[in-house]
């Protein structure tokens, strides 16, 4: 067992934690050949289904398989209840924050969040200023990345308010486990996640423009098959029973969006778009984009279509704004944040920058606008040259970075050829906001850093996934 | 000066296209240096023009055309009275905070432009901006064109650019020195541009407000500049943008006609 980390199965003791006793017994009893065989079967099945993702900047990896680990990650019902309450609180505050930023800007006037952090951020969209998103929902689908360091607290690592991906893995991983290890699954009272598509559909329906008739037409807008998450886009369209469209399938006439079909044009009311802001409308954003539809923003601003998530929502998932989340929650809800934030140095502040530069080899440094684990320095694992490069980057653009302590992420048992070993994990639950409230299925995507000692769980950086079992029984 | 302005944009498609969407920022908003007596925007084939004030406070119109479509003609026309306000753009409806106009584009201002801006020093911000405009005017040869603008760094390296490109360099340079700056598109009423559309920049000086600088011509806009729109960059202030679906080449012809009207204020006319 690795030293100094919270292992979710053993917590450093000889006996496993109560909720893990079933898994521990199974691991003890199962011959290594069985585990090996199940692993091979899992890989084969994933290949057959064709769940792949593309890694940007890598030549031969257009269609790579995310490694799947067959040992489930367990959470007790009591742990989940705490986490769920924190997620609901956080996402409510995020939506209120966005409504405020594009509206009256009370939080800026109150001096809680520095205005330059918002307005100098490329994700702030001046085009949205003064506009109210339908039902004041900006981030219909949020992915909140969570880590644990002990058996008590959950920490939020980052908020993803734009187009968080990975939910298809959450659903496929569950199917896989039920097929591969039906006995183990049956021995545990695992709460279901398979109603996620129904929840998503209900949330999107509720977010339709207020004037819309009973049955809004919903589509998923994908950038196309070369996007790294294309599999997920088509998967979700299939599960939701809605059309998967590309920009060229849409046309906007007199501020109304139509989808071209073999039966003529059909009016579209809600677009779950997996296309970034920059690309959704060549008349308003990038003129060279062919991934969106010309006039879409006009239709949106006229209130004739709902875009999920709303344009400009990305300003809330900025890593520097993240550091203010406890204040943001207090400001709008008058409550203390139920989920903790990781201590963060804002390099834009003189003292913080000084500290960070002196402790680069201990810290994790992240680009304020980065995502997917790109543009990140993990001090303890970095070479001298990498540290030097980051020192220069920090000096030339301190505003562009934040730093955090290297967290002792919790570990979970993970199966490899030749045995089982603990590996670091995080969790991305998906939080759905609709006009009728917040919906979360119990679970999420557990990502696991497969390399020994590695803390980077991003699939683009060699991470794998696990099924997350939220149990009806309590951990304590 | 008082002038009657007629601007025409003619778009011809080599093959009929299925549809076209157009966004126009061709309606000047009055401010201390501009009195708009009357103004009209029209499009042919006739389509509904939807008027919307954009996020910056510019007046924009949008329209859509269903095909088959071979040509679109856009007209903006009216009578305006401009006043020499020494470049100060006061009295505009401001919807965005100064911080927005300190934002850098994704690839940043670039070392060369930053070094160039840094090398220009002045007694105060205002004089520094004047010197920056002069230095830019000397450094970049003005070559009017109506084609899409290139990246600021590339134009700066080449040393030759159109008004929009020079304005974008001015904006980039000012922001690199932490001076709020924005892009302005408009028309030149004396026909000096040689292209229909002109562009310049505005920079903010505390105590005075937004001041316009025309790096292409090398002076602060006076009464020959007719201001149409501003934004964080060229694309957000572009006088018109269009997208169409269909396989065709697009040929655009723009014409600007300005007739000087007798200098007279409303009062004396009545």
XYZ file of C-alpha atoms in Angstrom:
746
model
C 0.000 0.000 0.000
C 1.278 3.455 -0.758
C 2.190 5.584 2.188
C 0.414 8.739 3.250
C -2.595 8.395 0.969
C -6.157 7.621 1.889
C -6.875 4.264 0.336
C -10.612 3.986 -0.144
C -10.594 0.223 0.401
C -8.300 -0.145 3.401
C -7.755 3.331 4.839
C -4.324 2.046 5.858
C -5.721 -0.675 8.119
C -5.361 -4.410 7.869
C -9.115 -4.871 7.489
C -11.006 -3.189 4.688
C -13.540 -0.445 5.336
C -16.997 -1.926 5.837
C -18.422 -0.982 2.440
C -15.418 -2.554 0.714
C -15.607 -5.891 2.538
C -17.424 -7.542 -0.357
C -14.922 -6.325 -2.916
C -11.997 -7.223 -0.666
C -13.306 -10.748 -0.184
C -13.821 -11.126 -3.885
C -10.293 -9.901 -4.629
C -8.901 -12.342 -2.079
C -10.881 -15.265 -3.434
C -10.662 -14.680 -7.165
C -7.710 -16.404 -8.827
C -5.477 -14.000 -10.815
C -6.473 -15.746 -14.057
C -10.073 -14.684 -13.525
C -9.111 -11.052 -13.153
C -6.892 -11.281 -16.226
C -9.673 -12.897 -18.212
C -12.225 -10.279 -17.154
C -9.817 -7.511 -18.111
C -9.318 -8.983 -21.563
C -13.061 -9.412 -21.990
C -13.648 -5.816 -20.983
C -11.192 -4.576 -23.569
C -12.697 -6.762 -26.250
C -16.201 -5.546 -25.470
C -15.185 -1.908 -25.520
C -13.516 -2.429 -28.884
C -16.642 -4.100 -30.224
C -18.877 -1.308 -29.020
C -16.400 1.126 -30.443
C -16.054 3.493 -27.500
C -13.010 5.429 -28.438
C -11.681 8.901 -28.067
C -9.127 10.945 -29.951
C -6.074 12.523 -28.395
C -5.323 15.912 -29.851
C -1.755 16.381 -30.979
C -1.011 12.674 -31.305
C -0.634 11.216 -34.743
C -1.576 7.577 -34.319
C -4.173 7.978 -31.651
C -7.215 9.102 -33.590
C -9.243 6.270 -32.103
C -7.845 5.167 -28.800
C -9.505 3.091 -26.139
C -9.683 4.490 -22.646
C -8.405 1.735 -20.367
C -11.121 0.351 -18.121
C -10.412 -1.072 -14.717
C -12.662 -3.896 -13.579
C -12.510 -3.199 -9.845
C -15.386 -0.879 -8.936
C -14.959 2.249 -6.855
C -17.389 2.368 -3.940
C -19.121 5.194 -2.136
C -21.482 4.786 0.811
C -25.008 6.172 0.728
C -24.121 8.625 3.497
C -21.052 9.813 1.620
C -23.067 10.303 -1.519
C -25.778 12.249 0.316
C -23.161 14.722 1.543
C -21.609 14.997 -1.882
C -24.960 15.414 -3.623
C -26.039 18.233 -1.308
C -22.750 20.005 -1.984
C -23.074 19.584 -5.740
C -26.609 20.962 -5.808
C -25.493 23.958 -3.773
C -22.513 24.580 -5.986
C -24.359 24.373 -9.283
C -27.136 26.636 -8.014
C -24.503 29.204 -7.098
C -22.789 28.829 -10.478
C -26.031 29.552 -12.317
C -26.791 32.530 -10.097
C -23.261 33.818 -10.594
C -23.629 33.680 -14.371
C -27.049 35.354 -14.263
C -25.478 38.111 -12.205
C -22.343 38.540 -14.313
C -24.383 38.988 -17.487
C -26.945 41.040 -15.618
C -26.649 43.433 -12.711
C -23.122 42.438 -11.676
C -23.873 42.777 -7.981
C -21.011 40.502 -6.973
C -18.546 42.766 -8.743
C -20.047 45.900 -7.211
C -19.790 44.265 -3.795
C -16.080 43.765 -4.408
C -16.227 39.999 -3.914
C -14.761 38.986 -7.280
C -12.321 41.312 -9.068
C -13.912 42.546 -12.330
C -10.767 42.115 -14.402
C -10.905 38.394 -13.707
C -14.234 38.290 -15.512
C -13.864 40.809 -18.284
C -10.340 39.977 -19.350
C -11.295 36.341 -19.572
C -11.801 35.172 -23.139
C -14.762 33.094 -22.019
C -16.684 36.197 -20.998
C -18.937 36.962 -23.970
C -19.811 40.656 -24.303
C -22.520 39.567 -26.756
C -24.440 38.086 -23.816
C -24.335 41.184 -21.634
C -27.804 42.236 -20.570
C -29.307 38.973 -21.733
C -31.093 36.546 -19.462
C -30.697 32.879 -20.264
C -34.076 31.089 -20.448
C -35.141 30.267 -16.868
C -31.821 31.713 -15.680
C -30.127 28.397 -16.378
C -26.664 28.813 -17.876
C -24.958 25.555 -17.186
C -27.543 22.857 -17.867
C -24.949 20.133 -17.733
C -22.067 20.673 -15.328
C -19.231 18.284 -14.569
C -17.753 18.951 -11.161
C -14.420 17.226 -10.558
C -14.151 15.869 -7.040
C -11.259 14.359 -5.099
C -10.913 12.861 -1.647
C -7.964 12.955 0.702
C -9.543 11.242 3.709
C -12.767 9.443 4.628
C -14.510 12.695 5.538
C -14.184 15.541 3.088
C -14.774 15.971 -0.588
C -12.806 18.627 -2.407
C -13.759 20.245 -5.693
C -10.814 20.255 -8.055
C -12.519 22.173 -10.833
C -15.895 23.111 -12.236
C -16.709 22.375 -15.866
C -19.536 24.597 -17.033
C -19.029 24.454 -20.788
C -19.326 21.041 -22.412
C -18.139 18.467 -19.878
C -17.711 15.033 -21.408
C -17.405 11.537 -20.034
C -20.962 10.671 -19.134
C -21.108 7.967 -21.795
C -18.303 6.181 -19.948
C -20.249 6.384 -16.724
C -23.133 4.580 -18.422
C -21.080 2.098 -20.452
C -18.890 1.217 -17.481
C -21.969 0.200 -15.544
C -23.221 -2.006 -18.380
C -19.803 -3.557 -18.611
C -19.666 -4.386 -14.904
C -23.092 -5.960 -14.925
C -21.983 -8.191 -17.760
C -18.500 -9.052 -16.520
C -19.102 -9.425 -12.804
C -22.813 -10.051 -12.291
C -22.216 -11.893 -9.013
C -20.237 -9.110 -7.410
C -22.775 -6.593 -8.645
C -25.690 -8.583 -7.226
C -23.981 -8.783 -3.830
C -24.042 -4.996 -3.541
C -27.050 -2.696 -3.385
C -25.812 -0.398 -6.150
C -27.943 2.653 -6.885
C -28.782 2.926 -10.597
C -27.312 5.453 -13.033
C -29.206 4.271 -16.092
C -31.872 6.958 -15.713
C -29.320 9.629 -16.648
C -30.600 9.931 -20.247
C -34.167 10.355 -18.958
C -33.002 13.006 -16.529
C -31.041 14.806 -19.217
C -34.023 14.762 -21.546
C -36.320 16.071 -18.806
C -33.871 18.842 -17.932
C -33.469 19.898 -21.549
C -37.242 19.835 -22.085
C -37.803 22.020 -19.058
C -35.219 24.479 -20.361
C -37.087 25.068 -23.635
C -38.014 28.669 -24.417
C -41.020 29.676 -22.294
C -43.347 30.120 -25.273
C -42.556 26.688 -26.631
C -45.352 24.145 -27.090
C -45.664 20.998 -24.959
C -43.227 18.936 -26.894
C -40.067 20.854 -27.655
C -37.835 19.513 -30.389
C -34.386 18.814 -28.971
C -31.226 18.130 -30.957
C -27.609 17.445 -30.075
C -25.166 19.551 -32.070
C -21.807 17.845 -32.620
C -18.692 19.234 -34.291
C -18.569 15.930 -36.188
C -16.797 12.619 -36.215
C -13.324 14.074 -35.807
C -14.151 15.472 -32.400
C -12.617 13.528 -29.519
C -16.014 13.018 -27.905
C -17.981 12.158 -31.053
C -18.754 8.719 -29.718
C -20.417 10.291 -26.728
C -22.454 12.683 -28.848
C -23.920 9.894 -30.940
C -24.353 7.704 -27.858
C -26.383 10.387 -26.093
C -28.495 11.173 -29.151
C -29.334 7.492 -29.361
C -30.173 7.174 -25.655
C -32.254 10.354 -25.633
C -34.015 9.532 -28.860
C -33.173 12.899 -30.381
C -31.463 13.851 -33.618
C -27.700 14.221 -33.756
C -26.980 17.167 -36.053
C -23.997 19.014 -37.414
C -23.949 22.700 -38.193
C -24.759 22.121 -41.834
C -28.003 20.357 -40.864
C -29.304 23.539 -39.275
C -30.524 26.701 -40.902
C -31.693 29.898 -39.267
C -34.402 31.982 -40.875
C -35.901 35.078 -39.300
C -34.418 34.165 -35.920
C -35.898 30.674 -35.947
C -33.733 27.567 -36.092
C -34.745 24.755 -38.422
C -33.348 21.294 -38.860
C -33.240 19.932 -42.376
C -34.879 16.515 -42.572
C -36.080 14.252 -45.347
C -39.585 15.456 -44.512
C -38.683 19.087 -44.866
C -37.616 21.581 -42.275
C -38.505 21.132 -38.607
C -38.336 23.861 -36.048
C -35.765 23.293 -33.280
C -36.373 24.486 -29.717
C -33.468 23.211 -27.652
C -29.912 22.574 -28.794
C -27.649 20.561 -26.543
C -24.531 21.777 -28.244
C -21.194 20.081 -27.893
C -19.590 22.814 -29.985
C -17.611 25.532 -28.206
C -18.857 29.133 -28.118
C -16.215 30.245 -30.582
C -17.646 28.013 -33.268
C -21.427 28.172 -32.875
C -22.166 31.129 -35.137
C -19.851 32.461 -37.845
C -21.738 35.772 -37.902
C -20.955 36.512 -34.282
C -17.934 34.466 -33.273
C -15.195 32.931 -35.388
C -16.045 33.787 -39.003
C -14.195 30.754 -40.358
C -16.227 28.257 -38.354
C -18.285 25.726 -40.281
C -19.283 23.814 -37.155
C -22.166 26.030 -36.102
C -25.033 27.765 -37.870
C -25.095 31.365 -39.085
C -27.726 33.316 -37.222
C -27.880 30.943 -34.234
C -26.939 33.658 -31.755
C -29.612 35.927 -33.201
C -32.212 33.210 -32.672
C -30.915 32.611 -29.176
C -30.941 36.273 -28.193
C -34.445 36.600 -29.622
C -35.520 33.863 -27.194
C -36.531 31.394 -29.904
C -34.144 28.614 -29.016
C -32.351 27.397 -25.901
C -28.667 26.649 -26.102
C -27.374 24.231 -23.507
C -25.054 25.215 -22.128
C -25.564 28.938 -22.584
C -22.932 30.949 -24.480
C -20.532 32.608 -22.063
C -21.013 30.024 -19.295
C -17.309 29.228 -19.483
C -16.436 32.338 -17.517
C -17.555 30.486 -14.386
C -15.205 27.545 -14.825
C -12.113 29.653 -15.045
C -9.585 28.317 -12.566
C -9.046 31.745 -11.051
C -12.793 32.267 -10.564
C -12.785 28.824 -8.918
C -10.751 30.192 -6.050
C -13.644 32.529 -5.213
C -16.314 29.801 -5.179
C -16.683 29.719 -1.365
C -17.304 33.495 -1.467
C -19.630 33.142 -4.456
C -21.733 30.527 -2.633
C -21.888 32.697 0.476
C -22.849 35.773 -1.583
C -25.794 34.226 -3.418
C -27.029 31.566 -1.031
C -25.954 32.894 2.336
C -24.505 29.474 3.128
C -21.070 28.063 3.685
C -19.810 25.854 0.868
C -20.576 22.217 1.599
C -17.760 21.019 -0.623
C -14.283 22.285 0.060
C -12.062 24.071 -2.390
C -8.449 23.037 -2.777
C -6.167 25.724 -1.342
C -5.058 27.778 -4.294
C -2.447 30.443 -4.858
C -3.543 33.072 -7.336
C -0.335 33.926 -9.137
C -1.843 37.311 -10.060
C -1.253 38.306 -6.432
C 2.328 39.383 -5.674
C 2.810 37.391 -2.466
C 1.273 34.285 -3.925
C 3.476 34.494 -7.002
C 6.557 34.826 -4.859
C 5.600 31.765 -2.843
C 4.803 29.745 -5.948
C 8.094 30.595 -7.638
C 9.947 29.495 -4.529
C 8.061 26.208 -4.253
C 7.609 25.146 -7.882
C 8.965 21.672 -7.234
C 6.204 20.973 -4.688
C 3.196 22.512 -6.395
C 0.811 21.818 -9.216
C 0.658 24.829 -11.534
C -2.278 25.155 -13.914
C -3.186 27.521 -16.694
C -6.228 29.539 -15.714
C -7.971 28.723 -18.992
C -6.526 25.272 -19.604
C -8.416 22.008 -19.565
C -7.852 18.320 -20.154
C -4.593 18.278 -18.211
C -2.771 20.227 -20.920
C -0.519 23.129 -19.940
C 0.004 21.890 -16.410
C 3.071 21.429 -14.221
C 3.135 18.734 -11.561
C 6.139 19.951 -9.560
C 7.196 16.758 -7.784
C 7.166 14.817 -11.062
C 8.683 17.480 -13.300
C 12.207 17.702 -14.677
C 14.421 20.706 -13.988
C 13.844 21.954 -17.536
C 10.059 21.733 -17.210
C 10.202 23.681 -13.956
C 12.399 26.307 -15.577
C 10.010 26.628 -18.528
C 7.132 27.186 -16.130
C 9.115 29.705 -14.119
C 9.513 31.774 -17.288
C 5.829 31.359 -18.192
C 4.802 32.478 -14.716
C 7.054 35.508 -14.799
C 5.809 36.672 -18.163
C 2.097 36.043 -17.477
C 1.377 35.582 -13.765
C -2.342 36.298 -14.303
C -2.589 33.222 -16.488
C -1.794 30.717 -13.739
C -2.854 29.342 -10.401
C -0.986 26.893 -8.193
C -2.196 24.256 -5.778
C -0.494 21.943 -3.331
C 0.146 18.481 -4.701
C -2.929 16.791 -3.271
C -2.702 13.381 -1.689
C -5.493 12.058 -3.888
C -7.153 8.979 -2.538
C -6.337 5.620 -4.076
C -8.468 2.659 -5.091
C -7.404 -0.902 -5.818
C -6.735 -1.323 -9.520
C -6.153 -4.523 -11.420
C -3.050 -5.132 -13.519
C -1.405 -8.170 -15.045
C 0.255 -9.780 -12.083
C -1.858 -8.301 -9.349
C -3.782 -5.502 -7.768
C -2.266 -2.171 -6.748
C -3.615 1.134 -5.467
C -3.891 3.994 -7.936
C -5.034 7.588 -7.527
C -8.595 8.457 -8.545
C -10.948 11.399 -8.919
C -14.681 11.589 -9.634
C -16.712 13.604 -12.104
C -20.418 13.592 -11.233
C -22.739 15.180 -13.800
C -25.137 17.750 -12.459
C -28.198 18.644 -14.542
C -30.030 21.927 -14.086
C -33.487 22.478 -15.513
C -36.256 24.967 -14.961
C -37.728 22.428 -12.549
C -34.664 21.889 -10.396
C -31.400 20.002 -10.218
C -30.999 16.324 -11.078
C -28.017 14.094 -10.330
C -27.767 10.358 -10.752
C -25.848 8.664 -7.932
C -22.422 8.156 -9.398
C -20.241 9.699 -11.992
C -17.103 8.975 -13.899
C -14.218 7.745 -11.769
C -10.961 8.441 -13.497
C -7.850 6.591 -12.427
C -4.198 7.502 -12.988
C -2.850 4.172 -14.166
C 0.831 5.029 -13.938
C 2.256 4.227 -10.531
C 2.458 7.364 -8.412
C 0.851 9.542 -11.099
C -1.727 12.105 -10.014
C -2.935 13.070 -13.480
C -6.163 11.251 -14.233
C -7.070 12.888 -17.565
C -7.729 10.370 -20.286
C -5.610 12.446 -22.658
C -2.709 11.944 -20.224
C -2.865 8.179 -19.774
C -5.755 7.891 -17.343
C -8.310 5.126 -17.232
C -11.816 4.779 -15.823
C -13.703 2.698 -13.303
C -17.336 2.097 -12.567
C -18.524 4.091 -9.560
C -20.880 2.248 -7.245
C -22.913 4.367 -4.910
C -24.376 1.914 -2.396
C -27.652 2.056 -0.547
C -25.704 1.136 2.573
C -23.724 3.661 4.547
C -19.951 3.828 4.850
C -20.143 4.612 8.546
C -19.511 68.844 -41.511
C -22.903 67.997 -42.784
C -23.161 65.283 -45.388
C -25.538 62.986 -47.178
C -24.062 59.515 -47.146
C -25.005 56.601 -49.354
C -23.291 53.294 -48.817
C -24.028 50.341 -51.043
C -22.821 46.791 -50.667
C -23.522 44.460 -53.549
C -22.935 40.780 -53.095
C -23.035 38.634 -56.209
C -22.848 34.838 -56.057
C -21.324 32.933 -58.956
C -24.015 30.233 -58.515
C -27.380 30.655 -56.804
C -26.998 29.863 -53.091
C -29.512 28.107 -50.837
C -29.618 30.701 -48.114
C -27.733 33.615 -46.636
C -27.626 35.228 -43.208
C -26.417 38.768 -42.787
C -25.505 40.906 -39.817
C -25.159 44.662 -40.295
C -23.630 47.330 -38.104
C -24.307 50.187 -40.460
C -26.295 52.492 -38.226
C -24.296 55.282 -36.591
C -25.270 56.054 -33.012
C -25.287 59.732 -32.145
C -22.793 61.090 -29.628
C -21.237 64.475 -28.864
C -19.374 64.525 -32.175
C -22.222 63.231 -34.300
C -25.750 64.301 -34.997
C -27.783 61.865 -37.105
C -30.534 63.709 -38.952
C -32.000 60.712 -40.672
C -30.807 57.208 -41.432
C -32.114 54.250 -43.341
C -30.906 50.695 -43.821
C -32.411 48.513 -46.507
C -31.772 45.190 -48.137
C -32.749 43.670 -51.427
C -34.338 41.187 -52.060
C -36.636 42.574 -49.420
C -36.340 40.797 -46.075
C -37.282 41.566 -42.509
C -34.492 43.535 -40.885
C -34.437 42.815 -37.168
C -32.942 45.613 -35.140
C -30.989 44.745 -32.032
C -28.618 46.676 -29.831
C -25.585 44.455 -29.442
C -23.515 43.827 -26.324
C -21.411 46.919 -26.935
C -24.296 49.276 -27.535
C -23.957 49.275 -31.322
C -27.148 49.276 -33.359
C -27.185 46.175 -35.500
C -29.600 44.633 -37.961
C -29.850 41.048 -39.010
C -31.690 39.383 -41.832
C -31.946 36.082 -43.585
C -32.632 35.190 -47.190
C -33.899 31.912 -48.553
C -32.567 30.834 -51.935
C -32.131 30.409 -54.714
C -30.324 33.655 -54.368
C -27.956 35.267 -56.836
C -27.363 38.653 -55.318
C -27.992 40.707 -52.222
C -27.845 44.484 -52.190
C -27.511 46.373 -48.925
C -28.004 50.099 -48.654
C -27.327 52.415 -45.752
C -28.127 56.007 -46.302
C -28.813 59.181 -44.422
C -27.837 62.642 -43.421
C -25.375 63.298 -40.649
C -23.659 66.242 -39.096
C -20.209 65.587 -37.667
C -18.289 67.877 -35.404
C -14.587 68.091 -34.739
C -14.408 66.927 -31.132
C -10.625 66.477 -31.264
C -11.177 62.750 -31.376
C -13.075 62.490 -28.112
C -15.990 60.025 -28.310
C -18.172 61.284 -25.514
C -21.865 60.708 -24.994
C -22.001 57.150 -26.298
C -24.069 54.526 -24.563
C -21.337 52.413 -22.921
C -22.367 48.880 -22.005
C -19.015 47.301 -21.260
C -16.428 48.008 -18.585
C -12.896 49.171 -19.378
C -11.466 45.830 -18.311
C -12.940 44.138 -21.356
C -10.841 46.389 -23.558
C -7.659 45.239 -21.885
C -8.240 41.682 -23.002
C -5.619 40.048 -25.170
C -6.409 37.765 -28.043
C -5.575 34.118 -27.475
C -1.996 34.318 -28.754
C -1.266 37.503 -26.801
C 0.104 40.792 -28.095
C 3.332 39.243 -29.380
C 6.849 40.313 -28.461
C 7.434 42.664 -31.366
C 4.332 44.784 -30.893
C 4.860 44.878 -27.133
C 8.457 46.020 -27.574
C 7.344 48.613 -30.103
C 4.654 49.970 -27.773
C 7.053 49.978 -24.865
C 9.602 51.999 -26.832
C 7.107 54.836 -27.226
C 7.211 56.985 -24.131
C 5.448 60.219 -23.377
C 4.900 62.657 -20.540
C 1.453 61.219 -19.852
C -0.904 58.634 -21.295
C -2.478 61.053 -23.768
C 0.776 62.218 -25.267
C 2.035 58.673 -25.306
C -0.985 57.566 -27.338
C -0.418 60.399 -29.807
C 3.186 59.342 -30.185
C 2.127 55.727 -30.593
C -0.219 56.725 -33.397
C 2.560 58.693 -35.089
C 5.076 55.893 -34.711
C 2.603 53.400 -36.119
C 1.808 55.680 -39.019
C 5.518 55.889 -39.839
C 6.117 52.218 -39.351
C 3.189 50.666 -41.280
C 2.491 51.731 -44.839
C -1.218 52.282 -45.426
C -2.542 50.077 -48.207
C -6.365 50.212 -48.450
C -8.217 46.989 -49.198
C -11.580 45.450 -48.381
C -10.334 41.894 -47.898
C -10.374 40.148 -44.508
C -7.795 41.447 -42.056
C -4.752 39.373 -41.100
C -3.271 38.853 -37.634
C -1.725 41.938 -36.047
C 1.722 40.375 -35.559
C 1.978 39.328 -39.219
C 0.965 42.745 -40.505
C 3.374 44.429 -38.135
C 6.226 42.252 -39.366
C 5.392 43.008 -42.988
C 5.112 46.742 -42.383
C 2.128 47.223 -44.664
C -1.558 47.029 -43.928
C -5.066 48.305 -44.417
C -6.871 50.610 -41.995
C -8.439 47.722 -40.083
C -5.108 46.008 -39.652
C -3.411 49.168 -38.495
C -6.251 49.833 -36.054
C -5.893 46.321 -34.692
C -2.157 46.838 -34.164
C -2.858 50.082 -32.327
C -5.357 48.302 -30.086
C -2.937 45.442 -29.436
C -0.058 47.812 -28.717
C -2.075 49.979 -26.324
C -3.376 46.959 -24.420
C 0.137 45.562 -24.113
C 0.886 48.725 -22.105
C -2.228 48.249 -20.002
C -4.172 51.002 -21.747
C -7.801 50.087 -22.548
C -8.283 50.213 -26.299
C -10.988 49.160 -28.741
C -11.608 48.747 -32.408
C -13.855 51.163 -34.308
C -15.307 50.717 -37.756
C -16.720 53.543 -39.782
C -16.630 55.540 -42.969
C -14.475 58.381 -44.222
C -16.535 61.236 -45.531
C -13.808 62.853 -47.613
C -13.149 59.820 -49.785
C -9.513 59.622 -48.720
C -9.590 55.900 -47.932
C -10.088 54.650 -51.435
C -12.050 51.738 -49.932
C -15.607 52.032 -48.695
C -14.943 51.173 -45.087
C -12.462 52.743 -42.777
C -11.346 51.760 -39.296
C -9.510 53.297 -36.387
C -8.998 52.737 -32.703
C -10.107 54.328 -29.475
C -8.074 54.358 -26.296
C -9.220 55.353 -22.853
C -7.645 58.183 -20.874
C -8.862 58.790 -17.336
C -10.528 62.149 -16.953
C -11.186 62.497 -20.662
C -12.753 59.237 -21.784
C -12.448 57.414 -25.085
C -10.257 59.137 -27.642
C -10.040 58.058 -31.257
C -6.706 57.516 -33.008
C -6.361 56.895 -36.715
C -2.999 55.199 -37.230
C -3.618 54.715 -40.942
C -3.971 58.423 -41.641
C -1.834 59.560 -38.718
C -4.231 61.919 -36.984
C -7.057 61.885 -34.488
C -10.429 61.489 -36.191
C -12.046 64.809 -36.887
C -15.246 65.607 -38.666
C -14.503 63.427 -41.713
C -14.805 60.214 -39.683
C -18.300 58.731 -39.407
C -18.334 56.248 -36.532
C -20.447 53.099 -37.021
C -19.549 50.571 -34.338
C -16.950 49.531 -31.818
C -15.891 46.244 -30.305
C -13.128 44.329 -28.681
C -11.666 43.438 -32.086
C -12.380 43.791 -35.774
C -14.887 40.958 -35.939
C -17.030 42.251 -33.097
C -17.216 45.686 -34.725
C -17.275 44.631 -38.383
C -19.746 46.798 -40.355
C -21.211 43.696 -41.930
C -20.821 39.950 -41.780
C -22.433 37.354 -43.943
C -22.547 33.593 -44.247
C -24.265 31.622 -46.982
C -24.880 27.996 -47.726
C -24.199 26.773 -51.197
C -21.234 26.247 -53.455
C -20.458 29.607 -54.953
C -17.878 32.317 -55.094
C -18.882 35.547 -53.508
C -18.030 38.831 -55.203
C -18.500 41.943 -53.153
C -18.625 45.482 -54.426
C -18.929 48.410 -52.071
C -19.648 51.987 -53.039
C -19.654 55.038 -50.854
C -21.102 58.308 -52.044
C -20.846 61.402 -49.925
C -22.403 64.713 -50.864
C -21.418 67.579 -48.682
C -24.480 69.455 -47.514
C -24.489 73.143 -46.663
C -23.057 73.811 -43.222
C -26.093 74.644 -41.220
C -27.512 73.676 -37.909
C -31.131 72.807 -37.317
C -31.842 76.082 -35.633
C -30.808 78.334 -38.493
C -32.720 76.197 -40.964
C -35.930 76.787 -39.110
